[in-house]
């Protein structure tokens, strides 16, 4: 096969936008959690459980986890794209990253919704 | 009164040297020698094997871009007395060295040409010229002044890692210069051309380009405007 340099995958904008939106979600979640933790009546397991099992907290925590994983997917993929040149190695790393992050997302949901 | 200025200069002649080395030297300067280029001219007179590019000596041609004490800049615009000694001169980083301070700019210009740096307008030409309002013309300020010295692109880590795929700050500034030009009719094609994880989106707003630009231009801002246009096209 002729070795040619090819660019023009016609994506990138959506990922860039997703990183901005997920970054905002994570920033909002950080502030929300700091305020809620500062307002905890006591620093014990019961108070922590009550906070984390609240409907809204569950909702935003799940959103935070998804945002983190989407954000991390784009960020880590960019690192592979910058530093790993052989396509086969890069594709393998992309797949491992995606699979690991998907697994983590399931794990987070399981922990969160058990409360 | 003359003064002595110490230099440490990157030297490499592929025909003679097995590897690059740094040469220490001192040069006597006259009071009228105020810019770094004046000193390089004196050094060239002492050792004519020392090679660098230069032409207009007033910051217009962009030939004498080099890495000066770790920061890219034009020798002809840099005051000697503002620099800590020994003044360390290296070729622009990230591009292949041809000899001493001369680099091969092929890759840089390839990226520049890839954005089609000319107005694309297939409408019939008017009798005199294609007019712009003063406001439309205003939008091109801060974009058209680029002298293609490559200080910005060669200070950009994203360009270091992917010079063959990332357009680089100079090319993207030029891309926006034609996107912003109301006489150009190829905006959509230009945005399509940049909608790529490498060509545009390798920019991580590190802003080294803004820091080093000898013409005080802002490629990061231009890149932001390209992304804004993509956003308004997409949503």
Short mmCIF file of C-alpha atoms in Angstrom, two decimals, chain B residues 57-203:
data_model
loop_
_atom_site.label_atom_id
_atom_site.label_comp_id
_atom_site.label_asym_id
_atom_site.label_seq_id
_atom_site.Cartn_x
_atom_site.Cartn_y
_atom_site.Cartn_z
CA UNK B 57 16.52 44.19 9.08
CA UNK B 58 13.33 45.94 10.20
CA UNK B 59 10.85 43.24 11.18
CA UNK B 60 9.01 43.01 7.91
CA UNK B 61 10.50 40.04 6.06
CA UNK B 62 10.56 37.60 8.98
CA UNK B 63 13.82 35.98 7.82
CA UNK B 64 15.88 36.28 11.00
CA UNK B 65 13.55 34.39 13.35
CA UNK B 66 15.52 32.36 15.87
CA UNK B 67 15.42 31.11 19.42
CA UNK B 68 16.95 33.86 21.56
CA UNK B 69 17.69 32.96 25.19
CA UNK B 70 15.02 30.27 24.97
CA UNK B 71 12.31 32.40 23.37
CA UNK B 72 11.56 32.73 19.67
CA UNK B 73 11.92 36.20 18.20
CA UNK B 74 13.33 38.29 15.38
CA UNK B 75 17.00 39.25 15.75
CA UNK B 76 16.37 42.60 14.06
CA UNK B 77 13.70 43.65 16.57
CA UNK B 78 15.43 42.42 19.74
CA UNK B 79 17.48 44.93 21.76
CA UNK B 80 20.86 43.43 22.67
CA UNK B 81 20.94 45.21 25.99
CA UNK B 82 17.63 43.64 27.05
CA UNK B 83 19.17 40.17 26.88
CA UNK B 84 20.96 38.28 29.66
CA UNK B 85 24.48 37.17 28.72
CA UNK B 86 25.78 34.93 27.38
CA UNK B 87 23.10 35.41 24.74
CA UNK B 88 22.13 31.89 23.68
CA UNK B 89 21.06 31.57 20.06
CA UNK B 90 19.53 28.43 18.64
CA UNK B 91 17.60 27.70 15.44
CA UNK B 92 13.79 27.75 15.63
CA UNK B 93 12.77 24.60 17.51
CA UNK B 94 10.89 21.75 15.88
CA UNK B 95 12.05 22.25 12.29
CA UNK B 96 14.95 20.39 10.63
CA UNK B 97 18.23 22.34 10.79
CA UNK B 98 19.90 22.98 7.45
CA UNK B 99 22.93 24.70 8.95
CA UNK B 100 23.63 26.73 12.11
CA UNK B 101 20.61 29.02 12.65
CA UNK B 102 18.97 28.17 9.32
CA UNK B 103 16.00 25.81 9.41
CA UNK B 104 14.04 24.05 6.70
CA UNK B 105 10.66 25.83 6.60
CA UNK B 106 9.05 23.44 4.07
CA UNK B 107 6.67 21.90 6.59
CA UNK B 108 5.64 25.31 7.91
CA UNK B 109 4.79 26.62 4.43
CA UNK B 110 3.07 23.38 3.50
CA UNK B 111 0.63 23.95 6.35
CA UNK B 112 0.21 27.60 5.34
CA UNK B 113 -0.63 26.61 1.76
CA UNK B 114 -3.06 23.93 2.98
CA UNK B 115 -5.54 26.59 4.16
CA UNK B 116 -5.66 28.22 0.68
CA UNK B 117 -4.27 31.61 1.66
CA UNK B 118 -6.08 33.60 -1.01
CA UNK B 119 -9.57 34.99 -1.55
CA UNK B 120 -11.82 32.45 -3.25
CA UNK B 121 -14.58 34.24 -5.15
CA UNK B 122 -16.22 32.73 -8.20
CA UNK B 123 -18.77 35.53 -8.73
CA UNK B 124 -18.25 37.67 -11.83
CA UNK B 125 -15.71 40.37 -11.10
CA UNK B 126 -17.20 43.85 -10.73
CA UNK B 127 -16.09 46.64 -13.01
CA UNK B 128 -13.62 48.12 -10.53
CA UNK B 129 -13.04 46.13 -7.34
CA UNK B 130 -14.81 44.06 -4.68
CA UNK B 131 -15.77 46.57 -2.01
CA UNK B 132 -15.88 46.21 1.76
CA UNK B 133 -17.40 48.50 4.37
CA UNK B 134 -14.96 50.02 6.89
CA UNK B 135 -16.35 47.63 9.53
CA UNK B 136 -15.78 44.60 7.32
CA UNK B 137 -12.24 45.77 6.63
CA UNK B 138 -11.69 46.37 10.35
CA UNK B 139 -12.20 42.64 10.99
CA UNK B 140 -9.01 41.89 9.05
CA UNK B 141 -6.84 43.99 11.35
CA UNK B 142 -4.63 41.85 13.53
CA UNK B 143 -4.83 39.06 10.95
CA UNK B 144 -3.28 40.28 7.70
CA UNK B 145 -0.11 41.64 9.33
CA UNK B 146 1.46 38.18 9.79
CA UNK B 147 4.94 38.05 8.20
CA UNK B 148 5.21 34.22 8.30
CA UNK B 149 8.40 34.25 10.37
CA UNK B 150 7.30 30.97 12.05
CA UNK B 151 8.12 32.20 15.58
CA UNK B 152 4.62 31.16 16.71
CA UNK B 153 4.28 27.75 15.08
CA UNK B 154 7.76 26.65 16.16
CA UNK B 155 7.05 27.63 19.78
CA UNK B 156 3.84 25.56 19.81
CA UNK B 157 4.15 22.11 21.44
CA UNK B 158 1.21 20.83 19.37
CA UNK B 159 3.15 21.81 16.23
CA UNK B 160 6.29 20.11 17.58
CA UNK B 161 4.42 16.81 18.05
CA UNK B 162 2.40 16.93 14.80
CA UNK B 163 3.98 19.39 12.33
CA UNK B 164 2.70 17.27 9.44
CA UNK B 165 -0.93 17.26 10.60
CA UNK B 166 -1.56 20.33 12.78
CA UNK B 167 -1.88 23.53 10.75
CA UNK B 168 -0.19 25.54 13.50
CA UNK B 169 -0.93 29.05 14.80
CA UNK B 170 0.43 30.93 11.75
CA UNK B 171 -1.64 28.85 9.33
CA UNK B 172 -4.76 29.09 11.49
CA UNK B 173 -4.40 32.86 11.83
CA UNK B 174 -4.22 33.02 8.04
CA UNK B 175 -7.20 30.64 7.79
CA UNK B 176 -9.31 32.98 9.88
CA UNK B 177 -8.02 35.98 7.89
CA UNK B 178 -9.76 34.49 4.80
CA UNK B 179 -12.80 33.21 6.71
CA UNK B 180 -13.27 36.73 8.05
CA UNK B 181 -12.88 38.32 4.64
CA UNK B 182 -16.33 39.28 3.32
CA UNK B 183 -15.04 39.05 -0.26
CA UNK B 184 -14.30 35.35 0.21
CA UNK B 185 -17.06 32.87 -0.72
CA UNK B 186 -15.52 29.64 0.55
CA UNK B 187 -16.28 29.94 4.28
CA UNK B 188 -18.04 26.58 4.49
CA UNK B 189 -15.28 24.76 2.62
CA UNK B 190 -12.69 26.44 4.82
CA UNK B 191 -14.51 25.35 8.00
CA UNK B 192 -14.89 21.81 6.59
CA UNK B 193 -11.18 21.78 5.85
CA UNK B 194 -10.39 22.58 9.49
CA UNK B 195 -13.01 20.32 11.07
CA UNK B 196 -10.45 17.71 12.01
CA UNK B 197 -9.00 16.45 15.29
CA UNK B 198 -5.49 17.25 14.04
CA UNK B 199 -5.70 20.25 11.73
CA UNK B 200 -7.46 22.64 14.13
CA UNK B 201 -8.24 20.82 17.33
CA UNK B 202 -4.62 20.06 18.31
CA UNK B 203 -4.65 23.64 19.63
#
